[in-house]
mmCIF file of C-alpha atoms in Angstrom:
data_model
loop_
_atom_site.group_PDB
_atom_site.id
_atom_site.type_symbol
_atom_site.label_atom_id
_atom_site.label_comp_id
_atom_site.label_asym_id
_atom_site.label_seq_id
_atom_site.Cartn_x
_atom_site.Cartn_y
_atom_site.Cartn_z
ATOM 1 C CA UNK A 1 5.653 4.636 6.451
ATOM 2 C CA UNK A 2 6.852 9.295 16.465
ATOM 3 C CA UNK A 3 13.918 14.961 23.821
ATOM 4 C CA UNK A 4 19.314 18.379 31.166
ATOM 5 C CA UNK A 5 18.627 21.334 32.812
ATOM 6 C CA UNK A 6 22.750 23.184 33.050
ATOM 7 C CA UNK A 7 24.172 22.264 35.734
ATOM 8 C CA UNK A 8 24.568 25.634 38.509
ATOM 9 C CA UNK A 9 28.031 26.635 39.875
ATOM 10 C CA UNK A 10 27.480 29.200 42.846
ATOM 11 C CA UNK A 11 28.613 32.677 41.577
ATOM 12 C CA UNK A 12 31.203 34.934 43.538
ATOM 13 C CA UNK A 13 29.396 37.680 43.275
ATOM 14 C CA UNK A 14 26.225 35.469 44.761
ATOM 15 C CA UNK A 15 24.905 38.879 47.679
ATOM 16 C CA UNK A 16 25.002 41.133 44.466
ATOM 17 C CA UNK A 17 22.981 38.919 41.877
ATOM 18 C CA UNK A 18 20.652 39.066 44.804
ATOM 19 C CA UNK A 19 20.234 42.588 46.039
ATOM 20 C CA UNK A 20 19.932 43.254 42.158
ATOM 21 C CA UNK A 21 17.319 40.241 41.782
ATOM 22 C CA UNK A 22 14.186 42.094 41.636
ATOM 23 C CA UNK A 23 15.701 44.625 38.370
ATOM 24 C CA UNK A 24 17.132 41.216 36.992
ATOM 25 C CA UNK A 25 13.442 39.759 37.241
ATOM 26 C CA UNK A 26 12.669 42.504 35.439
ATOM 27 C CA UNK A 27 14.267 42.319 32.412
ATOM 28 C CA UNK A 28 14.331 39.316 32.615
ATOM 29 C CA UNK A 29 10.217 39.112 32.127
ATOM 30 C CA UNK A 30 10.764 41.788 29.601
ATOM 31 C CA UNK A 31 12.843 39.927 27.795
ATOM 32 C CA UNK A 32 10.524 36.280 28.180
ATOM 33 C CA UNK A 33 7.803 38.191 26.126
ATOM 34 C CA UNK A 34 7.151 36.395 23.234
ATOM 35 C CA UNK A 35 7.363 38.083 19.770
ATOM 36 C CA UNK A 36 4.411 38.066 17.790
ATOM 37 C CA UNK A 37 3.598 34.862 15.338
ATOM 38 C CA UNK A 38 5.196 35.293 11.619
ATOM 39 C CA UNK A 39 2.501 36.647 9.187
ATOM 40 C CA UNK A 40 2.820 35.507 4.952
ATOM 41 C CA UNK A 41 3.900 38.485 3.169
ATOM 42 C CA UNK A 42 1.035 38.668 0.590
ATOM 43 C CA UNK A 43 3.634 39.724 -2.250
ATOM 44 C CA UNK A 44 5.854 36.703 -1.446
ATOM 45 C CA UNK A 45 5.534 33.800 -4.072
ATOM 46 C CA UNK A 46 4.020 30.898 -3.712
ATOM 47 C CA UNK A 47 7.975 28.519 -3.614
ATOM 48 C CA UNK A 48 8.209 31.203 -1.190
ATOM 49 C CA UNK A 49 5.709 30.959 1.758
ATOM 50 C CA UNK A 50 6.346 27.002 1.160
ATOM 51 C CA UNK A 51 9.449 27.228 1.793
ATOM 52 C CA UNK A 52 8.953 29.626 5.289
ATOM 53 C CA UNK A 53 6.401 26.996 5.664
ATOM 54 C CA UNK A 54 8.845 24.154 5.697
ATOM 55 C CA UNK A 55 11.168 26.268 7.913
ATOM 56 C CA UNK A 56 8.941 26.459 10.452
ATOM 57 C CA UNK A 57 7.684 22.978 10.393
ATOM 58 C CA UNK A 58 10.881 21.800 11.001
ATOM 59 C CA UNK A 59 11.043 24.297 14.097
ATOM 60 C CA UNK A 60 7.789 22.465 15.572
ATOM 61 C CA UNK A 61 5.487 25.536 14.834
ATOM 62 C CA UNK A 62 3.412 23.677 12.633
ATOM 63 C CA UNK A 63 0.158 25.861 13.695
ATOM 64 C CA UNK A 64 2.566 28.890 11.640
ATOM 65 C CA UNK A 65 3.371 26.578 9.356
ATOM 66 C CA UNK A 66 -0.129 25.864 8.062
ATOM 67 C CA UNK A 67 -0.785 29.538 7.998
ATOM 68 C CA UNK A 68 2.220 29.598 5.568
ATOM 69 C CA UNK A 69 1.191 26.367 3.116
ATOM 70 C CA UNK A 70 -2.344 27.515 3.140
ATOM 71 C CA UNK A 71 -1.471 31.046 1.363
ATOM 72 C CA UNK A 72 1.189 29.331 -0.656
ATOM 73 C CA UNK A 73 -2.201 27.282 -1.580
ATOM 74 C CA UNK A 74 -4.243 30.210 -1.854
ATOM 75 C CA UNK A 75 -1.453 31.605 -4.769
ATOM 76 C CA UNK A 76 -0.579 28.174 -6.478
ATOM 77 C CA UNK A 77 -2.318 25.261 -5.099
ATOM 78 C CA UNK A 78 -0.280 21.364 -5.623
ATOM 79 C CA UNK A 79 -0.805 17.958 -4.393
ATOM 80 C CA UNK A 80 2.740 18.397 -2.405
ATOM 81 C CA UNK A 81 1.098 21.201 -0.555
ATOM 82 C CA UNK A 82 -1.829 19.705 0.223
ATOM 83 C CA UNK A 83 0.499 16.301 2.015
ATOM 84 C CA UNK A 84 2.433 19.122 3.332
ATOM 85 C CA UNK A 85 -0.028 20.560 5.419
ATOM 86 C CA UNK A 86 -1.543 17.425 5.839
ATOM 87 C CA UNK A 87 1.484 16.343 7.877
ATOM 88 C CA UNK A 88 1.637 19.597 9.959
ATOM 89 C CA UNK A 89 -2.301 18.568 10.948
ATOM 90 C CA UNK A 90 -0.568 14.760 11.704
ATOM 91 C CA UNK A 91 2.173 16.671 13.881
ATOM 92 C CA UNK A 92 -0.549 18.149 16.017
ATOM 93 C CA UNK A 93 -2.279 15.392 16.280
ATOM 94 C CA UNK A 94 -5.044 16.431 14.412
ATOM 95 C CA UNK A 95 -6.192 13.287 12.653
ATOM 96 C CA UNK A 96 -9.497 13.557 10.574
ATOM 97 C CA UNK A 97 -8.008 17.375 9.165
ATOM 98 C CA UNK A 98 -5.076 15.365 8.458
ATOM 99 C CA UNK A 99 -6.904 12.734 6.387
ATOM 100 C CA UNK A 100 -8.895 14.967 4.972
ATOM 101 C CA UNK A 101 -5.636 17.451 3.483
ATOM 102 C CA UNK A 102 -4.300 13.316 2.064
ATOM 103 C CA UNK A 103 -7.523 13.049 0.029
ATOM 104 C CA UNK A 104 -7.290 16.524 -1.648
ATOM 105 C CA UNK A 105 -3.672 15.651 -2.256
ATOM 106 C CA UNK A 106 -5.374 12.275 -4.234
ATOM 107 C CA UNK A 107 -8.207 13.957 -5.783
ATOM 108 C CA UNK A 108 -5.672 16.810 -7.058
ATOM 109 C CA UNK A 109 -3.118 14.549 -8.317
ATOM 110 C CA UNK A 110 -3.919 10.718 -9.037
ATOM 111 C CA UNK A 111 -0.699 10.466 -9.861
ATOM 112 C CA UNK A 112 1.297 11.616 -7.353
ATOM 113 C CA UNK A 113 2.266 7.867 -4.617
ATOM 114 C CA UNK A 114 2.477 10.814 -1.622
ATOM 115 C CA UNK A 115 -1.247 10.994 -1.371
ATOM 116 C CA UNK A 116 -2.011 7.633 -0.966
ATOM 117 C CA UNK A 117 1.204 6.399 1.333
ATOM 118 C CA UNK A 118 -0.092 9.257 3.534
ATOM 119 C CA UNK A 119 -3.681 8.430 3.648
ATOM 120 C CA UNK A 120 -2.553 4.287 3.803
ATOM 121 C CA UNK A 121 -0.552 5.680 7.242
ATOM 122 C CA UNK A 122 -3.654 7.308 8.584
ATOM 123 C CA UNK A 123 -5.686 3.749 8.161
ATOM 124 C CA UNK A 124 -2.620 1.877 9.194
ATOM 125 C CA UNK A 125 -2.925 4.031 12.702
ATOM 126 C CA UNK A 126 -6.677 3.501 12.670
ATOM 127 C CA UNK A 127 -6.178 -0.360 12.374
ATOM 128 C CA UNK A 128 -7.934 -0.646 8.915
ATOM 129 C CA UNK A 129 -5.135 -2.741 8.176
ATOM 130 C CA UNK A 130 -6.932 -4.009 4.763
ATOM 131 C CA UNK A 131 -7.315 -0.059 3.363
ATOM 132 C CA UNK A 132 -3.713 0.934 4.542
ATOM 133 C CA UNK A 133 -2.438 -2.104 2.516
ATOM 134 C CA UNK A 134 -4.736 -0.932 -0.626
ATOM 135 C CA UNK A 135 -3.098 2.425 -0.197
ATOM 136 C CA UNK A 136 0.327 1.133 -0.048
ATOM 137 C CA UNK A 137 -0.079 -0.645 -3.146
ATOM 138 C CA UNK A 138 -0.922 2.220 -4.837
ATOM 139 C CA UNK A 139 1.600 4.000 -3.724
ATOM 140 C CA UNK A 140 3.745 1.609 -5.265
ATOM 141 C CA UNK A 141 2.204 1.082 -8.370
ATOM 142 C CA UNK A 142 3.308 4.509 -8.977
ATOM 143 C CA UNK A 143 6.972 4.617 -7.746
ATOM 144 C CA UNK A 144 7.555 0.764 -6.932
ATOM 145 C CA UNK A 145 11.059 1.822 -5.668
ATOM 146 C CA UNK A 146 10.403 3.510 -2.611
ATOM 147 C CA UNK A 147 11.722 1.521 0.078
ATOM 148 C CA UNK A 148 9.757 3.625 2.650
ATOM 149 C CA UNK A 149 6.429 2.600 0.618
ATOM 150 C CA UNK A 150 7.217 -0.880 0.908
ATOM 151 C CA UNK A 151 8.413 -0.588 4.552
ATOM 152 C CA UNK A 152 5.132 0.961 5.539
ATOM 153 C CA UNK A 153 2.980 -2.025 3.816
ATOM 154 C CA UNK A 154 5.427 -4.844 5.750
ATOM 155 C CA UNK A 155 4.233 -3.084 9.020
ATOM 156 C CA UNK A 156 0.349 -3.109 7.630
ATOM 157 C CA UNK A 157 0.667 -6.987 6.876
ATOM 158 C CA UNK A 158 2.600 -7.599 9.787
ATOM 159 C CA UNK A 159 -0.142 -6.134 11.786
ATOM 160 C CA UNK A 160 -2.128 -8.888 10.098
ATOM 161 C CA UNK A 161 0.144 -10.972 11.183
ATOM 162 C CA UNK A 162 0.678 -12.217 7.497
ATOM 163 C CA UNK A 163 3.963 -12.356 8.453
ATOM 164 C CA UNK A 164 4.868 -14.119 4.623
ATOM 165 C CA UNK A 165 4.091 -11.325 3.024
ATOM 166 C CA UNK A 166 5.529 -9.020 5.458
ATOM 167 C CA UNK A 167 9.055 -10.403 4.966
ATOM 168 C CA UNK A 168 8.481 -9.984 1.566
ATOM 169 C CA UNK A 169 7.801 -6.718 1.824
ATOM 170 C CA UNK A 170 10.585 -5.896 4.586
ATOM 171 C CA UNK A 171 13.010 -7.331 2.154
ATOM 172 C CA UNK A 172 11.849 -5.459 -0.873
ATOM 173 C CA UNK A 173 12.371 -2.452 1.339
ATOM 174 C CA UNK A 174 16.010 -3.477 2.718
ATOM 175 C CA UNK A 175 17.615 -4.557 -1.169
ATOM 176 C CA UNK A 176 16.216 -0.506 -2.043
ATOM 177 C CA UNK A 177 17.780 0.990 1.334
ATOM 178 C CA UNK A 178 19.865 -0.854 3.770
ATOM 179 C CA UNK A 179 19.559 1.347 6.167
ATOM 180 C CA UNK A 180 15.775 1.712 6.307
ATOM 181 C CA UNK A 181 15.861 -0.028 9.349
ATOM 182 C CA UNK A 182 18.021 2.369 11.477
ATOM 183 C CA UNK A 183 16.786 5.270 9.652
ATOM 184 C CA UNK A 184 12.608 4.174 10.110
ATOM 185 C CA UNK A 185 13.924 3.804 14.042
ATOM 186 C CA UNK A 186 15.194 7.456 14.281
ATOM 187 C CA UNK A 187 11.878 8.333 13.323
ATOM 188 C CA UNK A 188 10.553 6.519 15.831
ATOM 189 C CA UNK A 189 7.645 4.782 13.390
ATOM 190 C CA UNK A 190 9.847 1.619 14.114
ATOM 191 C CA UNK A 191 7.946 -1.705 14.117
ATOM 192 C CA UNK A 192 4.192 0.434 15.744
ATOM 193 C CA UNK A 193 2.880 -3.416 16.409
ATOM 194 C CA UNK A 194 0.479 -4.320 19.121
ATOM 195 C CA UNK A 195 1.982 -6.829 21.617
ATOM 196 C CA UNK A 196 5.725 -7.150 22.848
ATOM 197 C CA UNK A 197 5.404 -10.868 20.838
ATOM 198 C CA UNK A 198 5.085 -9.331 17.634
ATOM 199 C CA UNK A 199 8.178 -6.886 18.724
ATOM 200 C CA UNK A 200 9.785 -9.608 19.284
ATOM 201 C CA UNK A 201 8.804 -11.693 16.181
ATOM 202 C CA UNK A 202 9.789 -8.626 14.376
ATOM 203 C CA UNK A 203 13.248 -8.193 15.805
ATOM 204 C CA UNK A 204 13.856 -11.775 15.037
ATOM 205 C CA UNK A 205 13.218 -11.676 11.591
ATOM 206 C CA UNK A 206 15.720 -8.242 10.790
ATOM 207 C CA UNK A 207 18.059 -10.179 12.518
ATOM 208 C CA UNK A 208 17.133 -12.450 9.970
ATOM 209 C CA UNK A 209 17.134 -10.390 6.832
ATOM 210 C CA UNK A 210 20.518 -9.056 8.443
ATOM 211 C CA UNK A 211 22.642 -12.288 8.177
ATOM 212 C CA UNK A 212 21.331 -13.649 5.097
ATOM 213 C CA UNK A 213 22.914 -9.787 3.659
ATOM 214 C CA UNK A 214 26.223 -10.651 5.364
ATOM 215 C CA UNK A 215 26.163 -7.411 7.835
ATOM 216 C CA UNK A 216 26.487 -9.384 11.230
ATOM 217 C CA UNK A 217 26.872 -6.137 13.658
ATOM 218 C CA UNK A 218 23.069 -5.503 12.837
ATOM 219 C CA UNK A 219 21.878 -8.777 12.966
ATOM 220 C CA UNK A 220 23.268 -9.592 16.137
ATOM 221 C CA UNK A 221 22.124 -6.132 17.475
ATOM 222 C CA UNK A 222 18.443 -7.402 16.424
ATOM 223 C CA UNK A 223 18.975 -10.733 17.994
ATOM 224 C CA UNK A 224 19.642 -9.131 21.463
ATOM 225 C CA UNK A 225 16.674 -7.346 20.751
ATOM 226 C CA UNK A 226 14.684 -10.832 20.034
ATOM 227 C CA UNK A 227 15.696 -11.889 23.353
ATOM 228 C CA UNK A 228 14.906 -8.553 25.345
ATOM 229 C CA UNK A 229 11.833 -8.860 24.233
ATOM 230 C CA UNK A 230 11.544 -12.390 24.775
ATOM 231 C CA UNK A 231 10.792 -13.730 21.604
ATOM 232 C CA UNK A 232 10.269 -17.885 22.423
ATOM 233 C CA UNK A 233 11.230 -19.174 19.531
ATOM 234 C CA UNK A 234 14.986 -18.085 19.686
ATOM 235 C CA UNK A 235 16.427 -21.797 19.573
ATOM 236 C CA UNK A 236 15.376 -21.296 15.646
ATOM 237 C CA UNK A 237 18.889 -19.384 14.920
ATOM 238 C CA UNK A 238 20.828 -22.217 15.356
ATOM 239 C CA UNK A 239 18.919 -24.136 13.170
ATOM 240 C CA UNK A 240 17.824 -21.707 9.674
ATOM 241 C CA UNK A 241 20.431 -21.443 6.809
ATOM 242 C CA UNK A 242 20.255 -17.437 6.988
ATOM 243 C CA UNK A 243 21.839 -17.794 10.328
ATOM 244 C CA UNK A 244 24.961 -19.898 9.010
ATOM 245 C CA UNK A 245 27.351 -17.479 8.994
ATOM 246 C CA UNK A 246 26.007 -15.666 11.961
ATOM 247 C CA UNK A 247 26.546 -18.750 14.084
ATOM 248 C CA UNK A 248 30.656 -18.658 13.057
ATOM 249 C CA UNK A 249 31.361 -15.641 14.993
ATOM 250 C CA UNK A 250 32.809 -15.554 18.148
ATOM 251 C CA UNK A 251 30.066 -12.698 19.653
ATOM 252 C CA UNK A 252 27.105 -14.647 18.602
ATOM 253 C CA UNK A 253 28.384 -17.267 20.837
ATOM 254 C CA UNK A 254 28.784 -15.445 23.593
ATOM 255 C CA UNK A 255 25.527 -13.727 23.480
ATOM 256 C CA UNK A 256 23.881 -16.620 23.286
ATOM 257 C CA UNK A 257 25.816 -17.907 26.241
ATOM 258 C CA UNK A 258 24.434 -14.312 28.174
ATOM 259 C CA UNK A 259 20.940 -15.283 27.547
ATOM 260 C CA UNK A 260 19.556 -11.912 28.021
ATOM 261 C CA UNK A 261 16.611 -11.880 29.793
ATOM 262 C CA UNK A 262 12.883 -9.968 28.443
ATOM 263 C CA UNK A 263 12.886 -6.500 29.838
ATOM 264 C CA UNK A 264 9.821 -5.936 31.784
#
């Protein structure tokens, strides 16, 4: 395979806070000062500055972070460190750099799926659909149990709007993680398609894949979603077998009767 100010109570002591405003201001500024950006240690090892590197990655400095991977590169160089800071480049929106860290992570280990889901991402975002799927396959050919992998090639054919192979793929992903769904959304990489029809077509057919598994909360939460978006062939749930036991329940009968309408 994309966050309240406190609320202020008026203080008692309101005419002292400020005659003492301007000494507050003060320290205050003194305080803002920003300490200087962390530097490697040049005797630290390489698991080391990776792992500072991660630290701060996960902070959002990902400009320190790369100055942390690329000296844990500089001692011990890996194909994980090269996707690493290849990601950091993606968080800052730095595209080509980013591409260009996936294809050292390739060209230093052919072996390693990382590389090439990575790079299959960057075409995926670049609509080269056909390369991101060639990527993706690879990926898999090496580990052809990561749900994420197959997850990430649904999307590419879905693009395509080869939506047969996409539910193949979707459903692949879903019998390796059955929460992929929920956890892809959290990430916010849910469903990146082009036109609020294929959002649509795509929350229609998770609802799908979620009452043919049995697990009717989801499915009717992706139905509702169907209809937001105003997917126009809806009428289709009362008429597919993977719907059956979706269309005994009480609540699917009463959305249905709600008819939500597509938010605009």
């Amino acid at each position: 395979m994309a966050r309240l100010s406190p609320s202020r109570t008026l203080s008692p002591f309101g005419l002292a806070v400020c005659l003492l405003l301007p000494m507050c201001f003060l320290a205050s500024s003194q305080q803002a000062t920003p300490p200087p950006p962390p530097v490697p240690d040049p005797n630290a090892s390489a698991n080391e500055l990776e792992a500072q590197g991660d630290a701060l990655r996960a902070q959002k400095h990902y400009l320190d972070a790369l100055d942390f991977y690329k000296a844990a590169m500089a001692k011990q160089p890996s194909a994980l460190l090269w996707n690493k800071e290849g990601m950091s480049y993606l968080l800052l929106q730095r595209y080509p750099e980013a591409t260009k860290c996936f294809e050292h992570a390739i060209k230093f280990d052919k072996h390693a799926p990382e590389g090439y889901n990575n790079r299959g991402y960057m075409e995926y975002s670049q609509k080269n659909y056909g390369k991101a799927i060639h990527d993706y396959k690879k990926a898999l050919s090496l580990r052809p149990t990561d749900a994420v992998f197959h997850y990430n090639m649904a999307s590419a054919y879905f693009a395509m709007h080869d939506y047969k192979h996409a539910a193949m793929e979707y459903q692949a992903a879903y019998k390796l993680d059955p929460n992929i769904f929920e956890r892809v959304s959290k990430t916010g990489i849910m469903a990146q398609s082009t036109s609020p029809e294929d959002r649509a077509a795509f929350s229609f057919m998770v609802a799908r894949m979620y009452a043919q598994a049995g697990d009717i909360d989801h499915s009717l939460e992706y139905l509702r979603k169907a209809m937001e978006e105003g997917y126009k062939n809806i009428n289709r749930v009362y008429t597919e077998a993977e719907f059956a036991t979706l269309r005994e329940d009480k609540r699917f009968t009463e959305l249905m009767a709600q008819k939500p309408q597509p938010i605009q």
